[in-house]
Amino acid sequence: MITFDMQGFEPIGIIKDIRPADWFEEEHRHDFVELVYTVRGSCTHYINGKQYQVSRGDMLFINYGETHSFKPEGELEYINFYVKPEFMSENLINSENINDIFLIFLPESAEELQSRHTSCVRFFGEKRTQIESIAERMLEESTSNSPCATIAMNAYMRLIFVELIRSLLGD
């Protein structure tokens, strides 16, 4: 099994990629959190052996150390957000699912979030447009030489997490 790491990289990274229908991503793990947002197309993603069918507007949360792979069902365009655990909290390293991550920020909502065990959040309509807009701004900042790029990337990543929390809470 392949293990990827982000040593020497910023706490947050982002890439936009396109994969052909015949692509298969080998099962692997890494020492950072990965959010995978589907821009176009659909695929089957496997996280710790659990299967997720995803399409436009779906965002997968892959935690530190989890195994995953994916197989497109046609041409697939997606955005990967890479987040080092220290970006959010040292508690992130020991979390087992997306709900635990959000409990760091929202302990008063613990019971409601714990009842939802998923690594996938689906965005529709205006929320989907908003996520895609934030992602595009992050992609621009990631190639910028601006001294404020890191600050902007951090702020945008926090907005992504806020939208994930809102979606889980039905807000």
mmCIF file of C-alpha atoms in Angstrom, residues 5-171:
data_model
loop_
_atom_site.group_PDB
_atom_site.id
_atom_site.type_symbol
_atom_site.label_atom_id
_atom_site.label_comp_id
_atom_site.label_asym_id
_atom_site.label_seq_id
_atom_site.Cartn_x
_atom_site.Cartn_y
_atom_site.Cartn_z
ATOM 1 C CA ASP A 5 2.760 12.593 3.150
ATOM 2 C CA MET A 6 2.771 16.400 3.104
ATOM 3 C CA GLN A 7 6.119 17.005 4.757
ATOM 4 C CA GLY A 8 7.547 20.265 3.514
ATOM 5 C CA PHE A 9 4.166 21.541 2.280
ATOM 6 C CA GLU A 10 1.852 24.237 3.584
ATOM 7 C CA PRO A 11 -0.873 23.192 6.053
ATOM 8 C CA ILE A 12 -3.434 23.406 3.223
ATOM 9 C CA GLY A 13 -3.143 22.356 -0.406
ATOM 10 C CA ILE A 14 -5.555 22.135 -3.315
ATOM 11 C CA ILE A 15 -5.487 20.640 -6.806
ATOM 12 C CA LYS A 16 -8.043 20.250 -9.561
ATOM 13 C CA ASP A 17 -7.700 17.137 -11.695
ATOM 14 C CA ILE A 18 -9.417 15.166 -14.450
ATOM 15 C CA ARG A 19 -9.265 11.375 -14.692
ATOM 16 C CA PRO A 20 -10.386 9.229 -17.631
ATOM 17 C CA ALA A 21 -12.950 6.426 -17.306
ATOM 18 C CA ASP A 22 -10.242 3.748 -17.382
ATOM 19 C CA TRP A 23 -8.388 5.197 -14.381
ATOM 20 C CA PHE A 24 -8.153 3.316 -11.105
ATOM 21 C CA GLU A 25 -6.565 4.928 -8.072
ATOM 22 C CA GLU A 26 -4.716 2.273 -6.089
ATOM 23 C CA GLU A 27 -5.657 1.935 -2.430
ATOM 24 C CA HIS A 28 -3.475 4.215 -0.343
ATOM 25 C CA ARG A 29 -3.350 6.309 2.810
ATOM 26 C CA HIS A 30 -1.659 9.508 3.904
ATOM 27 C CA ASP A 31 -0.695 11.583 6.896
ATOM 28 C CA PHE A 32 -3.160 14.387 6.177
ATOM 29 C CA VAL A 33 -6.899 14.889 5.798
ATOM 30 C CA GLU A 34 -8.241 14.926 2.262
ATOM 31 C CA LEU A 35 -11.530 16.378 1.074
ATOM 32 C CA VAL A 36 -12.534 15.253 -2.424
ATOM 33 C CA TYR A 37 -15.149 17.389 -4.169
ATOM 34 C CA THR A 38 -16.690 16.056 -7.392
ATOM 35 C CA VAL A 39 -16.984 18.844 -9.979
ATOM 36 C CA ARG A 40 -18.140 16.761 -12.958
ATOM 37 C CA GLY A 41 -18.848 13.091 -13.610
ATOM 38 C CA SER A 42 -19.267 10.296 -11.103
ATOM 39 C CA CYS A 43 -17.193 7.596 -9.478
ATOM 40 C CA THR A 44 -17.110 4.873 -6.886
ATOM 41 C CA HIS A 45 -14.903 5.780 -3.975
ATOM 42 C CA TYR A 46 -13.818 3.321 -1.291
ATOM 43 C CA ILE A 47 -12.906 4.568 2.180
ATOM 44 C CA ASN A 48 -11.782 1.907 4.664
ATOM 45 C CA GLY A 49 -13.609 -0.662 2.544
ATOM 46 C CA LYS A 50 -16.920 1.254 2.530
ATOM 47 C CA GLN A 51 -18.245 2.150 -0.905
ATOM 48 C CA TYR A 52 -19.529 5.623 -1.826
ATOM 49 C CA GLN A 53 -21.152 6.535 -5.143
ATOM 50 C CA VAL A 54 -20.398 10.189 -5.762
ATOM 51 C CA SER A 55 -21.292 12.741 -8.428
ATOM 52 C CA ARG A 56 -21.298 16.505 -8.869
ATOM 53 C CA GLY A 57 -21.705 18.338 -5.592
ATOM 54 C CA ASP A 58 -20.540 15.464 -3.385
ATOM 55 C CA MET A 59 -17.670 15.996 -0.985
ATOM 56 C CA LEU A 60 -15.881 13.092 0.660
ATOM 57 C CA PHE A 61 -13.965 13.416 3.896
ATOM 58 C CA ILE A 62 -10.962 11.084 4.155
ATOM 59 C CA ASN A 63 -9.321 11.243 7.535
ATOM 60 C CA TYR A 64 -5.701 10.905 8.513
ATOM 61 C CA GLY A 65 -4.531 7.305 7.975
ATOM 62 C CA GLU A 66 -7.716 5.994 6.345
ATOM 63 C CA THR A 67 -7.299 3.789 3.282
ATOM 64 C CA HIS A 68 -9.028 4.813 0.097
ATOM 65 C CA SER A 69 -9.175 4.379 -3.663
ATOM 66 C CA PHE A 70 -11.542 5.336 -6.470
ATOM 67 C CA LYS A 71 -12.727 4.324 -9.931
ATOM 68 C CA PRO A 72 -14.378 6.866 -12.285
ATOM 69 C CA GLU A 73 -17.530 5.829 -14.161
ATOM 70 C CA GLY A 74 -16.610 8.110 -17.063
ATOM 71 C CA GLU A 75 -14.420 11.174 -17.261
ATOM 72 C CA LEU A 76 -14.170 12.611 -13.753
ATOM 73 C CA GLU A 77 -13.248 16.135 -12.699
ATOM 74 C CA TYR A 78 -12.601 16.702 -9.034
ATOM 75 C CA ILE A 79 -10.892 18.982 -6.530
ATOM 76 C CA ASN A 80 -8.715 17.636 -3.729
ATOM 77 C CA PHE A 81 -8.243 19.694 -0.602
ATOM 78 C CA TYR A 82 -5.288 18.545 1.511
ATOM 79 C CA VAL A 83 -5.282 19.582 5.145
ATOM 80 C CA LYS A 84 -2.538 18.806 7.628
ATOM 81 C CA PRO A 85 -3.980 17.711 10.966
ATOM 82 C CA GLU A 86 -2.425 20.616 12.848
ATOM 83 C CA PHE A 87 -4.522 23.029 10.767
ATOM 84 C CA MET A 88 -7.562 22.211 12.879
ATOM 85 C CA SER A 89 -6.456 20.489 16.055
ATOM 86 C CA GLU A 90 -4.222 17.782 17.427
ATOM 87 C CA ASN A 91 -7.503 15.960 18.199
ATOM 88 C CA LEU A 92 -7.969 15.378 14.476
ATOM 89 C CA ILE A 93 -5.268 12.719 14.352
ATOM 90 C CA ASN A 94 -7.252 10.371 16.605
ATOM 91 C CA SER A 95 -10.677 10.954 15.022
ATOM 92 C CA GLU A 96 -12.486 8.086 13.384
ATOM 93 C CA ASN A 97 -14.990 9.930 11.193
ATOM 94 C CA ILE A 98 -16.131 13.296 9.938
ATOM 95 C CA ASN A 99 -18.530 13.742 12.856
ATOM 96 C CA ASP A 100 -15.701 13.653 15.391
ATOM 97 C CA ILE A 101 -13.905 16.445 13.551
ATOM 98 C CA PHE A 102 -16.916 18.705 13.747
ATOM 99 C CA LEU A 103 -17.409 17.941 17.432
ATOM 100 C CA ILE A 104 -14.158 19.821 18.038
ATOM 101 C CA PHE A 105 -15.969 22.966 16.925
ATOM 102 C CA LEU A 106 -19.525 22.179 18.006
ATOM 103 C CA PRO A 107 -19.544 20.162 21.235
ATOM 104 C CA GLU A 108 -23.091 21.335 21.987
ATOM 105 C CA SER A 109 -24.300 19.452 18.873
ATOM 106 C CA ALA A 110 -22.539 16.189 19.738
ATOM 107 C CA GLU A 111 -25.590 13.939 19.984
ATOM 108 C CA GLU A 112 -27.061 15.122 16.695
ATOM 109 C CA LEU A 113 -23.786 14.750 14.791
ATOM 110 C CA GLN A 114 -22.934 11.367 16.294
ATOM 111 C CA SER A 115 -26.154 9.939 14.896
ATOM 112 C CA ARG A 116 -24.853 10.606 11.349
ATOM 113 C CA HIS A 117 -22.071 8.257 10.295
ATOM 114 C CA THR A 118 -20.949 9.238 6.830
ATOM 115 C CA SER A 119 -17.856 10.382 4.998
ATOM 116 C CA CYS A 120 -19.911 12.069 2.264
ATOM 117 C CA VAL A 121 -21.763 15.375 2.223
ATOM 118 C CA ARG A 122 -23.939 16.350 -0.743
ATOM 119 C CA PHE A 123 -24.273 19.970 -1.805
ATOM 120 C CA PHE A 124 -27.130 21.138 -4.021
ATOM 121 C CA GLY A 125 -28.170 24.360 -5.734
ATOM 122 C CA GLU A 126 -26.872 27.540 -4.143
ATOM 123 C CA LYS A 127 -24.674 25.681 -1.630
ATOM 124 C CA ARG A 128 -23.006 23.724 -4.437
ATOM 125 C CA THR A 129 -22.349 26.963 -6.329
ATOM 126 C CA GLN A 130 -20.905 28.491 -3.160
ATOM 127 C CA ILE A 131 -18.542 25.534 -2.533
ATOM 128 C CA GLU A 132 -17.360 25.622 -6.149
ATOM 129 C CA SER A 133 -16.771 29.377 -5.940
ATOM 130 C CA ILE A 134 -14.705 29.014 -2.749
ATOM 131 C CA ALA A 135 -12.712 26.182 -4.356
ATOM 132 C CA GLU A 136 -11.976 28.280 -7.439
ATOM 133 C CA ARG A 137 -10.747 31.144 -5.241
ATOM 134 C CA MET A 138 -8.539 28.710 -3.347
ATOM 135 C CA LEU A 139 -7.104 27.389 -6.614
ATOM 136 C CA GLU A 140 -6.260 30.971 -7.637
ATOM 137 C CA GLU A 141 -4.617 31.678 -4.271
ATOM 138 C CA SER A 142 -2.618 28.445 -4.429
ATOM 139 C CA THR A 143 -0.748 29.715 -7.501
ATOM 140 C CA SER A 144 -0.498 33.299 -6.290
ATOM 141 C CA ASN A 145 2.732 34.860 -5.131
ATOM 142 C CA SER A 146 0.776 37.153 -2.844
ATOM 143 C CA PRO A 147 2.059 37.446 0.718
ATOM 144 C CA CYS A 148 -1.592 37.051 1.774
ATOM 145 C CA ALA A 149 -2.143 33.740 -0.059
ATOM 146 C CA THR A 150 -1.645 31.585 3.034
ATOM 147 C CA ILE A 151 -4.032 33.734 5.064
ATOM 148 C CA ALA A 152 -6.636 33.530 2.296
ATOM 149 C CA MET A 153 -6.219 29.744 1.934
ATOM 150 C CA ASN A 154 -6.739 29.300 5.683
ATOM 151 C CA ALA A 155 -9.862 31.465 5.633
ATOM 152 C CA TYR A 156 -11.342 29.671 2.615
ATOM 153 C CA MET A 157 -10.652 26.259 4.155
ATOM 154 C CA ARG A 158 -12.475 27.316 7.297
ATOM 155 C CA LEU A 159 -15.431 28.370 5.132
ATOM 156 C CA ILE A 160 -15.467 24.919 3.521
ATOM 157 C CA PHE A 161 -15.579 23.311 6.973
ATOM 158 C CA VAL A 162 -18.370 25.662 8.063
ATOM 159 C CA GLU A 163 -20.430 24.598 5.042
ATOM 160 C CA LEU A 164 -19.768 20.931 5.809
ATOM 161 C CA ILE A 165 -20.982 21.457 9.375
ATOM 162 C CA ARG A 166 -24.065 23.352 8.192
ATOM 163 C CA SER A 167 -24.896 20.588 5.767
ATOM 164 C CA LEU A 168 -24.573 17.910 8.451
ATOM 165 C CA LEU A 169 -26.796 19.914 10.785
ATOM 166 C CA GLY A 170 -29.377 20.611 8.077
ATOM 167 C CA ASP A 171 -28.783 24.346 8.488
#
